[in-house]
mmCIF file of C-alpha atoms in Angstrom:
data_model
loop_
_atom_site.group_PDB
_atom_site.id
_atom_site.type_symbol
_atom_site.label_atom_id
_atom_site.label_comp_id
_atom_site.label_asym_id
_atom_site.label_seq_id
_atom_site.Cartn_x
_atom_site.Cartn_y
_atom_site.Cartn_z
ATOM 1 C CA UNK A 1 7.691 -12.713 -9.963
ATOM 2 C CA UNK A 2 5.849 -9.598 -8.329
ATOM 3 C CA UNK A 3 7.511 -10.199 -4.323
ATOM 4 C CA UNK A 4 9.494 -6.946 -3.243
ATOM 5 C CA UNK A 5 9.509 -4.744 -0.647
ATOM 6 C CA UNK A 6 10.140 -1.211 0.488
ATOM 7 C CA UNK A 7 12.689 0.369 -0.049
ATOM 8 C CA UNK A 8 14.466 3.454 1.665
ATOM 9 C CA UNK A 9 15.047 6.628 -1.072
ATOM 10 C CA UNK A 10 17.891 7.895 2.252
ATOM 11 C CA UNK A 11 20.437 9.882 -0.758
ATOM 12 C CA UNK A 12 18.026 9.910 -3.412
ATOM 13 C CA UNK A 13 15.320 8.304 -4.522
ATOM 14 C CA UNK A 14 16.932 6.303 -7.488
ATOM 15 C CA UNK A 15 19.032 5.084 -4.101
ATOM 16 C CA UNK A 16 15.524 2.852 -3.577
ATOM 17 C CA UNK A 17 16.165 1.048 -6.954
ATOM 18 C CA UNK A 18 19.702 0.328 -6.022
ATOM 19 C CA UNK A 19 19.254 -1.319 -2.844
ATOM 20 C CA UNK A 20 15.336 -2.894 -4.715
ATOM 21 C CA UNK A 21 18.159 -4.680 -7.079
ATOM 22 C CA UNK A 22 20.950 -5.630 -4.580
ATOM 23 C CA UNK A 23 18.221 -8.410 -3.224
ATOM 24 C CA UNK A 24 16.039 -9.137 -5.790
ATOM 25 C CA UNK A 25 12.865 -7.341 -5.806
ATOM 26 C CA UNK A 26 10.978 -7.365 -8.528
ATOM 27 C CA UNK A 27 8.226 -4.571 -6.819
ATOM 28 C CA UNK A 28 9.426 -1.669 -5.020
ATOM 29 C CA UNK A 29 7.380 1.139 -2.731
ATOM 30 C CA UNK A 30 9.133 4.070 -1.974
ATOM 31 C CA UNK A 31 8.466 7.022 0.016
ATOM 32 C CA UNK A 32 9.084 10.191 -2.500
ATOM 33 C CA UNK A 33 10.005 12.476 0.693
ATOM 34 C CA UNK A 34 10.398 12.345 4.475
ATOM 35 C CA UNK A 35 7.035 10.719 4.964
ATOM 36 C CA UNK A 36 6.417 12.873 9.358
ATOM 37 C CA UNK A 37 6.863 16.214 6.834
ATOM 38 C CA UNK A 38 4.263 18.229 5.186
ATOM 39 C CA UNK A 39 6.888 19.793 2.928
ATOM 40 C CA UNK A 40 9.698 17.670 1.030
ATOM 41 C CA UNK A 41 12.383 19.524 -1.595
ATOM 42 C CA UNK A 42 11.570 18.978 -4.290
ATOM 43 C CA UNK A 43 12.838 15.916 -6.347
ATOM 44 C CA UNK A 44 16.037 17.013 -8.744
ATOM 45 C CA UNK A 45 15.900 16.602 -12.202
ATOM 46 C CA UNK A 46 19.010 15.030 -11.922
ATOM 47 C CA UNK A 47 17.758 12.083 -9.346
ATOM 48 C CA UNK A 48 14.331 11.798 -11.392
ATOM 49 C CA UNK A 49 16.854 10.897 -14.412
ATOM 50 C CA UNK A 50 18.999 8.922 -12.340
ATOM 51 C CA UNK A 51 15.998 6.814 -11.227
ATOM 52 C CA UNK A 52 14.242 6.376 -14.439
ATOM 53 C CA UNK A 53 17.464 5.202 -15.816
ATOM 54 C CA UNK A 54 17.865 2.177 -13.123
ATOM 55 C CA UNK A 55 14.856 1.542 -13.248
ATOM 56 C CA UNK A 56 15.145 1.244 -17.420
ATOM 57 C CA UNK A 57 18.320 -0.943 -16.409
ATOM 58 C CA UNK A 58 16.718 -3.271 -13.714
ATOM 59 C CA UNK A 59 13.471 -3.151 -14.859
ATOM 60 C CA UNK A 60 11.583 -4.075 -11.079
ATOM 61 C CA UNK A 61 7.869 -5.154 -12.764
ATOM 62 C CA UNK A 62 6.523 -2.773 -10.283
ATOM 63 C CA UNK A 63 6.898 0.801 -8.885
ATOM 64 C CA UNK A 64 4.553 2.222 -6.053
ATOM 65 C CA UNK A 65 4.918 4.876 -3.455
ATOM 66 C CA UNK A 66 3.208 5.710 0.018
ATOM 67 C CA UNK A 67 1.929 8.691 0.770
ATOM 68 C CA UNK A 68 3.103 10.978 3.868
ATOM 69 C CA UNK A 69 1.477 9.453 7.767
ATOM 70 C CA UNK A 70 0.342 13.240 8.149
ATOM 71 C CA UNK A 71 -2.346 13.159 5.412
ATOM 72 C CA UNK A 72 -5.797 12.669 6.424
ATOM 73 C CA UNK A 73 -8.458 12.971 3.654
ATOM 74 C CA UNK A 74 -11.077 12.658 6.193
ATOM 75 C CA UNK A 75 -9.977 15.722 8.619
ATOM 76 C CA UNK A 76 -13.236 17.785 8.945
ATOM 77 C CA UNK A 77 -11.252 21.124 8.518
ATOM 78 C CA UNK A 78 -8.237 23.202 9.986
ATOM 79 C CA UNK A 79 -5.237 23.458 9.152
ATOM 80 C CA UNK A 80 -4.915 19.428 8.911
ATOM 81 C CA UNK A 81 -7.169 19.256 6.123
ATOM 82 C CA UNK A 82 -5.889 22.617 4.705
ATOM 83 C CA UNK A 83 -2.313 20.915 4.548
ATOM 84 C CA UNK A 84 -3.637 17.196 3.248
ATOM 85 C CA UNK A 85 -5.200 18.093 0.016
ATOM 86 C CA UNK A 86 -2.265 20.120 -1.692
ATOM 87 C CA UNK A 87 0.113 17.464 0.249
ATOM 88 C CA UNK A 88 -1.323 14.837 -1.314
ATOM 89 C CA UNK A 89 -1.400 16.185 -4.662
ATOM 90 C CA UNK A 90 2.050 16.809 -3.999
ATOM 91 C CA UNK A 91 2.613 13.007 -3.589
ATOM 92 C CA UNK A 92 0.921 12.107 -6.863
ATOM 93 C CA UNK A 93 3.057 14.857 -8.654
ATOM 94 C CA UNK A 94 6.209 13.439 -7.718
ATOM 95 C CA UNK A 95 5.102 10.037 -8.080
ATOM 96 C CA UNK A 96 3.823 11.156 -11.693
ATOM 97 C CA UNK A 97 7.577 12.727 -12.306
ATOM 98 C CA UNK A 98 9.049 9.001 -11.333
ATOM 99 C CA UNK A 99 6.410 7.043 -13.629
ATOM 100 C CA UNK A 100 5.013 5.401 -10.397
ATOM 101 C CA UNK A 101 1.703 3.081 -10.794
ATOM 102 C CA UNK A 102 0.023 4.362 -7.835
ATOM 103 C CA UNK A 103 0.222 5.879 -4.750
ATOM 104 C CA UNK A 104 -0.865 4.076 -1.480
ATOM 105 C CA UNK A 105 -2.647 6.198 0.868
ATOM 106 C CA UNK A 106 -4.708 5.581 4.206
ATOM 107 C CA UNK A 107 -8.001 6.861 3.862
ATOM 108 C CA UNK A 108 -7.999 8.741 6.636
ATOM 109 C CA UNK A 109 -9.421 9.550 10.252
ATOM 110 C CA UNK A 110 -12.908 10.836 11.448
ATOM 111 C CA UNK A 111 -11.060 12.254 14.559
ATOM 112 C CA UNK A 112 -14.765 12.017 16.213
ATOM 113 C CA UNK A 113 -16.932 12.840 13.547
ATOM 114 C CA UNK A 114 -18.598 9.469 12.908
ATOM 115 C CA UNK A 115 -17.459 7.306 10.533
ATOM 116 C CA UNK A 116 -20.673 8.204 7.534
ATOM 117 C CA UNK A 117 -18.938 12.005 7.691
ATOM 118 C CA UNK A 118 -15.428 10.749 7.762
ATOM 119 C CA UNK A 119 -16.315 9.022 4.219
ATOM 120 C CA UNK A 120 -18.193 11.424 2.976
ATOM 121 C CA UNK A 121 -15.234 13.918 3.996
ATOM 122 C CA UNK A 122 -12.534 11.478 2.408
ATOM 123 C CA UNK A 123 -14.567 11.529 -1.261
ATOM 124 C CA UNK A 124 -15.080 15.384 -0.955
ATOM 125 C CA UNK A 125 -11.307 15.711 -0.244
ATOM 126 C CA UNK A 126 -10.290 13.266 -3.078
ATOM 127 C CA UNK A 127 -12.340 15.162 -5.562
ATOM 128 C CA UNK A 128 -10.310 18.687 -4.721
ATOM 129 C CA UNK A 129 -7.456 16.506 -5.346
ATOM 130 C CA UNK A 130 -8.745 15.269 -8.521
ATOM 131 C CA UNK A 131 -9.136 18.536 -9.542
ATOM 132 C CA UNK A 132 -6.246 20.397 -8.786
ATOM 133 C CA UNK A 133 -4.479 17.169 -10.621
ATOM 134 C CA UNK A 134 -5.764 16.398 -13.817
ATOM 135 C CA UNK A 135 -4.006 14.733 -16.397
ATOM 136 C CA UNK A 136 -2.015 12.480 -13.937
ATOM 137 C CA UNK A 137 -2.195 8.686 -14.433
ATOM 138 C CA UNK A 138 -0.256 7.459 -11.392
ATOM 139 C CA UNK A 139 -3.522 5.446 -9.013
ATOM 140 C CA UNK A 140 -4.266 6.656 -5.953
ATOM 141 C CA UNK A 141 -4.394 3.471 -4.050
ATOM 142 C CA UNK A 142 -6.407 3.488 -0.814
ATOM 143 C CA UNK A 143 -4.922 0.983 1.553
ATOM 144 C CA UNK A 144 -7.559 -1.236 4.052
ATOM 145 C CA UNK A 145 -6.408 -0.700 7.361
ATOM 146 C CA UNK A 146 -6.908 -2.262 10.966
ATOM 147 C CA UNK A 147 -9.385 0.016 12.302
ATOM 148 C CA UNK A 148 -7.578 1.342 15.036
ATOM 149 C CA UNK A 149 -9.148 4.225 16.362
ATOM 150 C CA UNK A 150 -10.848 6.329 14.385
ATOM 151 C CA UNK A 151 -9.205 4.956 11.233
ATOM 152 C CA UNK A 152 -11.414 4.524 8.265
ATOM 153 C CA UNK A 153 -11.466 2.111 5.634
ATOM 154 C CA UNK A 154 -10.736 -1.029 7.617
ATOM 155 C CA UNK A 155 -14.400 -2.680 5.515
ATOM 156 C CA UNK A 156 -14.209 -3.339 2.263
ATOM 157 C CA UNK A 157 -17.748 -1.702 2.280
ATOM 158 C CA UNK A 158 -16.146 1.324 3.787
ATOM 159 C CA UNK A 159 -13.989 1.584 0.743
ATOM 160 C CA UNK A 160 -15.992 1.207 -1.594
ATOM 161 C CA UNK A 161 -18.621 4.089 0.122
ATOM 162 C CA UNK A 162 -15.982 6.494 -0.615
ATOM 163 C CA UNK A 163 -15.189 5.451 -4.375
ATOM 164 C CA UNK A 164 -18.744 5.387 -5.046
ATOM 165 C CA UNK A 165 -18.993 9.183 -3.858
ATOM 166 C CA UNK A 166 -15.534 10.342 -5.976
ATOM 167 C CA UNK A 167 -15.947 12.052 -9.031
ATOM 168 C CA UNK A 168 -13.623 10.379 -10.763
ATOM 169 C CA UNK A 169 -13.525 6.337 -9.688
ATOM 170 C CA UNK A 170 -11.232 5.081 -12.545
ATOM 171 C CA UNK A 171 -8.581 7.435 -10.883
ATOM 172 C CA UNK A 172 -8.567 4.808 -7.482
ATOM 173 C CA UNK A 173 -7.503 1.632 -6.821
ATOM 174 C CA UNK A 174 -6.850 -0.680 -3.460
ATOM 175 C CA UNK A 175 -3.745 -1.809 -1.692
ATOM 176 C CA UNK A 176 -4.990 -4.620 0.632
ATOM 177 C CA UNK A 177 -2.714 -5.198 3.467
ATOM 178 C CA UNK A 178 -2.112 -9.050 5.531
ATOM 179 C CA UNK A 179 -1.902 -7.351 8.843
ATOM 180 C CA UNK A 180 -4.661 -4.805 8.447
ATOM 181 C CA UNK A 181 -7.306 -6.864 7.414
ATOM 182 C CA UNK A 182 -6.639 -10.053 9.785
ATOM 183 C CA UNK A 183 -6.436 -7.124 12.642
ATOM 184 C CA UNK A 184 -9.845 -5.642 10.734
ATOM 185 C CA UNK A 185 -11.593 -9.209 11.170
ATOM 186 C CA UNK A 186 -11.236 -10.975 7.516
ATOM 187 C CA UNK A 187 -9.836 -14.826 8.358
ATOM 188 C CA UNK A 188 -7.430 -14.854 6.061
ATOM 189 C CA UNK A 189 -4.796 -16.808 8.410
ATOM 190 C CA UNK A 190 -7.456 -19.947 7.405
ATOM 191 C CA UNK A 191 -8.114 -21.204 3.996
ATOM 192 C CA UNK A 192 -11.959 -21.421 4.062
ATOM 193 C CA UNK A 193 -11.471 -17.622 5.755
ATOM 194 C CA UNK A 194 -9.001 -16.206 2.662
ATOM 195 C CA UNK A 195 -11.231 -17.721 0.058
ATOM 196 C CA UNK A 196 -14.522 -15.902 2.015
ATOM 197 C CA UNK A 197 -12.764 -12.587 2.122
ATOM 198 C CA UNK A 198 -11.550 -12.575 -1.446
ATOM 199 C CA UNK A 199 -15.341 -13.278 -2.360
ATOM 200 C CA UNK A 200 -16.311 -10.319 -0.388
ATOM 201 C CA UNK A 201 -13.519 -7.827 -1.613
ATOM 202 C CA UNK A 202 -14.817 -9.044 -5.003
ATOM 203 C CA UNK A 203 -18.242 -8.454 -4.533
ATOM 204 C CA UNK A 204 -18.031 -5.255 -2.786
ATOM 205 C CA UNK A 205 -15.327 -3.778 -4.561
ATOM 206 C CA UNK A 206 -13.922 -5.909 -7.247
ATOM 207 C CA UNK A 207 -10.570 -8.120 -7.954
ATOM 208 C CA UNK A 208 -9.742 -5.491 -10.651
ATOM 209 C CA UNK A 209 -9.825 -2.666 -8.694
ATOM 210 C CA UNK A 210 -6.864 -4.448 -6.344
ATOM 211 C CA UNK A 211 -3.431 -3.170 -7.664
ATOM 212 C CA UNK A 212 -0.938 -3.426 -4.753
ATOM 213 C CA UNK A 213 -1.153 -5.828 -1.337
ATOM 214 C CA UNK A 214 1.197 -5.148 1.789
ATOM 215 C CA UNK A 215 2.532 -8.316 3.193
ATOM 216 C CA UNK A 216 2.940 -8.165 6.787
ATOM 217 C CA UNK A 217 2.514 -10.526 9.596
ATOM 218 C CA UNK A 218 0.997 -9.492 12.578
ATOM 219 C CA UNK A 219 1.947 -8.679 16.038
ATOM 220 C CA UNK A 220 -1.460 -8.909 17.831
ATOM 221 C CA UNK A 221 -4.266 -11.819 17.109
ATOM 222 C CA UNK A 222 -7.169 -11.663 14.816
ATOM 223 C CA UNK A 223 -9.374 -9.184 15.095
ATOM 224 C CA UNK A 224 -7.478 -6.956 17.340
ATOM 225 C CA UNK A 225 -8.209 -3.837 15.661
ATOM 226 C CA UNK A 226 -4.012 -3.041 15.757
ATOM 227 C CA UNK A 227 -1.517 -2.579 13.480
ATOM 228 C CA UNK A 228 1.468 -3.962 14.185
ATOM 229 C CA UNK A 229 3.421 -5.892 11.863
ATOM 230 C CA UNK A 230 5.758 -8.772 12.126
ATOM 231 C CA UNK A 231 8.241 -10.908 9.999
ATOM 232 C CA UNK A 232 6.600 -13.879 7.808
ATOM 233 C CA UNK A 233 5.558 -16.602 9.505
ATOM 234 C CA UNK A 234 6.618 -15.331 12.998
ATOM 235 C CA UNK A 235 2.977 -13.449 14.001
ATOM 236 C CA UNK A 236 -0.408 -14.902 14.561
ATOM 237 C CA UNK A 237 -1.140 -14.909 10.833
ATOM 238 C CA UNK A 238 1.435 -17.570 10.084
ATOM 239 C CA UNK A 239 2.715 -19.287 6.667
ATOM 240 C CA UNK A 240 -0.071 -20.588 5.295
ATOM 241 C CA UNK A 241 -2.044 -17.404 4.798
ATOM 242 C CA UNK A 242 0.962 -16.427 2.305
ATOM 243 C CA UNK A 243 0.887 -19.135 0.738
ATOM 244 C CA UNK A 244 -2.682 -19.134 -0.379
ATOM 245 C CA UNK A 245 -2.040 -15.342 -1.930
ATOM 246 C CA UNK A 246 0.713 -16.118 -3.745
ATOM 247 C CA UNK A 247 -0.470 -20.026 -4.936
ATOM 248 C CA UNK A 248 -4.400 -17.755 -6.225
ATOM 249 C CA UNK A 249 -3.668 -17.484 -10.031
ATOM 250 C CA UNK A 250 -5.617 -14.002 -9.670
ATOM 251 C CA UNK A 251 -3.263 -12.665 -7.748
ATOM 252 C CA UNK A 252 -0.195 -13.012 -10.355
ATOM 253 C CA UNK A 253 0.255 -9.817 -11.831
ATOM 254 C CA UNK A 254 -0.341 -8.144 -8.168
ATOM 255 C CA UNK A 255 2.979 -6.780 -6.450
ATOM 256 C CA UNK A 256 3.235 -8.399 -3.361
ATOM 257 C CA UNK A 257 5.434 -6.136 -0.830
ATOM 258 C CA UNK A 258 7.117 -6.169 2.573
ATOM 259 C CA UNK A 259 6.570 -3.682 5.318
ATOM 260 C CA UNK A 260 8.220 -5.537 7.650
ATOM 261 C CA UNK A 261 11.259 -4.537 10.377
ATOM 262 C CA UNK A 262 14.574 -4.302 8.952
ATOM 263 C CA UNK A 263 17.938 -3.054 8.938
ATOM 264 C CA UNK A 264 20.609 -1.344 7.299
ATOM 265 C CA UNK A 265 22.069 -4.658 5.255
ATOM 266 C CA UNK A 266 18.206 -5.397 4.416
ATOM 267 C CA UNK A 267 18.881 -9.259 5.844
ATOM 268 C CA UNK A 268 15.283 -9.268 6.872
ATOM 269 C CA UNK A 269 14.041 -8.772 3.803
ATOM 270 C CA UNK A 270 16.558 -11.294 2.321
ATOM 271 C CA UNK A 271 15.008 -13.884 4.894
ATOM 272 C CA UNK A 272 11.166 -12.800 4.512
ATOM 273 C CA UNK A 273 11.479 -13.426 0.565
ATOM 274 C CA UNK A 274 12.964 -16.589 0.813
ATOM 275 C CA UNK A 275 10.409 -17.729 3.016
ATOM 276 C CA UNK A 276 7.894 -16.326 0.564
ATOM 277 C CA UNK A 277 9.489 -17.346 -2.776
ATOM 278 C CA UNK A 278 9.362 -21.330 -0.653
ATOM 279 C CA UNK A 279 5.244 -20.772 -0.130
ATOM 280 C CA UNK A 280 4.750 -20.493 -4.370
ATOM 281 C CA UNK A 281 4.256 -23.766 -5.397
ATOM 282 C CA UNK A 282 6.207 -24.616 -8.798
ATOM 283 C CA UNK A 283 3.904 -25.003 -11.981
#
C-alpha cells in the first residue's frame, strides 16, 4: 500500500514515525522543523538515530518532508530571497540526515514580477541551491499548486519551464496535489477529465518525474484558483476522483498522502484512509 499521511514531528521527529505506525501509514511527510521559522535547531544525533531506527522497525514504504511556508524560490531579491536559498538547503540537509526521498516545496511567488521572471527566478534560485548542496540525493519535489495569487506553478507547463532552465533536472521531481490542481482547472473530479490531465502531466512533464501526490479534497469548486482543503469525499471533488488515482496501475508505487484537518487522536485520518483503502478495487 503507499496511503499515509502527515504526520506531526511535536517531541522529535522520530515522534512522526510513531504516531505514522499507530494508524497504519505506510507513507509519511514530515515537517523537519517549525515550518512559519527561518531557523530550526538543529536535528540531534540522538533523534536522527531514534528515527532511522523506527523507521528500520516499521518500515513506512515512504518518507517525504515539506519544506518551510516562508521559502519562496521566486522572490526577486531582499532579504526574502537572501533567507530562502540557504533555508532551503537547510531543508534538504536535514532531510538528507533522515534518509528522506524528497522534499516537497512550492515553487514560489512572483510577488508582482510577472509570472516569465518568477520562473526564471525560481530555476536561478534552485541552481544556487544545487550548488551549495552537492552530493545530496534526497528530490526536491516541486508541488502544483492552485494559483492563488501570485503563486507559480499551478500549469504543468509552468513546471516544467522551470526544470527545463535548472542546471541539474535529475535533482527534481513533482508532488501533484487533488486540491491544487482541481482549484488550478485540471477535471480530475470526472473520469474523462483525470484521464485528460494525466495525458497532459505526461506529455508536458512526464509520469516518471511524479514521486509524491497530496490527497486533499477541496473546500471551494473547480477552478477557483483557492486552496483550501477538505476531508475525502466531503468537498466538491468527491469520491470518485480518488478512486480513479488509486484504481491507475501507474500510480502504484506513488505515496499517496493526507493533508487534511485533524486532531490530536489523528481520528480523521483514521476515517479519511478507510474511505480511501474502500475506493481500491481488490485484484
Amino acid at each position: 500500500m503507499n496511503l499515509g499521511s502527515h504526520m506531526s514531528i511535536a517531541g522529535g521527529v522520530y515522534k512522526a514515525l510513531e504516531l505514522g505506525r499507530s494508524i497504519d501509514c505506510h507513507a509519511v511527510q514530515i515537517f523537519t522543523k517549525n515550518n512559519n521559522q527561518w531557523a530550526g535547531k538543529p536535528i540531534s544525533d540522538e533523534d536522527a538515530a531514534r528515527f532511522h531506527e523506527l523507521a528500520k522497525e516499521y518500515t513506512p514504504e515512504f518518507l517525504i518532508s515539506h519544506s518551510s511556508y516562508l521559502i519562496n524560490l521566486a522572490s526577486p531579491g531582499g532579504p526574502v530571497l537572501e533567507k530562502s536559498i540557504p533555508g532551503f538547503v537547510d531543508e534538504l540537509e536535514r532531510a538528507e540526515l533522515l534518509g528522506l526521498a524528497g522534499v516537497v516545496i512550492h515553487p514560489g511567488s512572483h510577488v508582482g514580477e510577472g509570472e516569465e521572471k518568477g520562473i526564471s527566478q525560481i530555476a536561478k534560485s534552485l541552481n544556487m541551491v544545487f550548488k551549495k548542496s552537492k552530493g545530496l540525493e534526497t528530490l526536491v519535489l516541486l508541488e502544483t499548486t492552485a494559483g492563488q495569487g501570485t503563486n507559480l506553478g499551478y500549469t504543468f507547463e509552468q513546471l516544467a519551464g522551470i526544470i527545463e532552465l535548472s542546471d541539474h533536472p535529475e535533482r527534481i521531481g513533482i508532488c501533484l496535489d487533488t486540491c491544487h490542481v482541481f482549484a488550478a482547472g485540471y477535471p480530475v473530479h470526472e473520469r474523462k477529465g483525470y484521464l485528460k490531465t494525466m495525458r497532459e502531466f505526461d506529455s508536458v512533464l512526464g509520469l516518471d518525474r511524479l514521486r509524491a501526490i497530496h490527497f486533499n479534497d477541496s473546500k471551494k469548486p473547480f477552478g477557483s484558483k483557492r486552496d483550501r482543503h477538505e476531508h475525502i469525499g466531503q468537498g466538491e471533488i468527491g469520491e470518485d476522483a480518488f478512486s480513479f488515482f488509486l484504481n491507475d496501475k501507474r500510480l502504484k508505487n506513488i505515496p499517496m498522502i493526507l493533508e487534511t484537518p485533524k486532531s490530536k487522536d489523528l481520528h480523521e485520518d483514521v476515517e479519511n484512509l478507510k474511505v480511501l483503502r474502500g475506493l481500491r478495487k481488490k485484484k
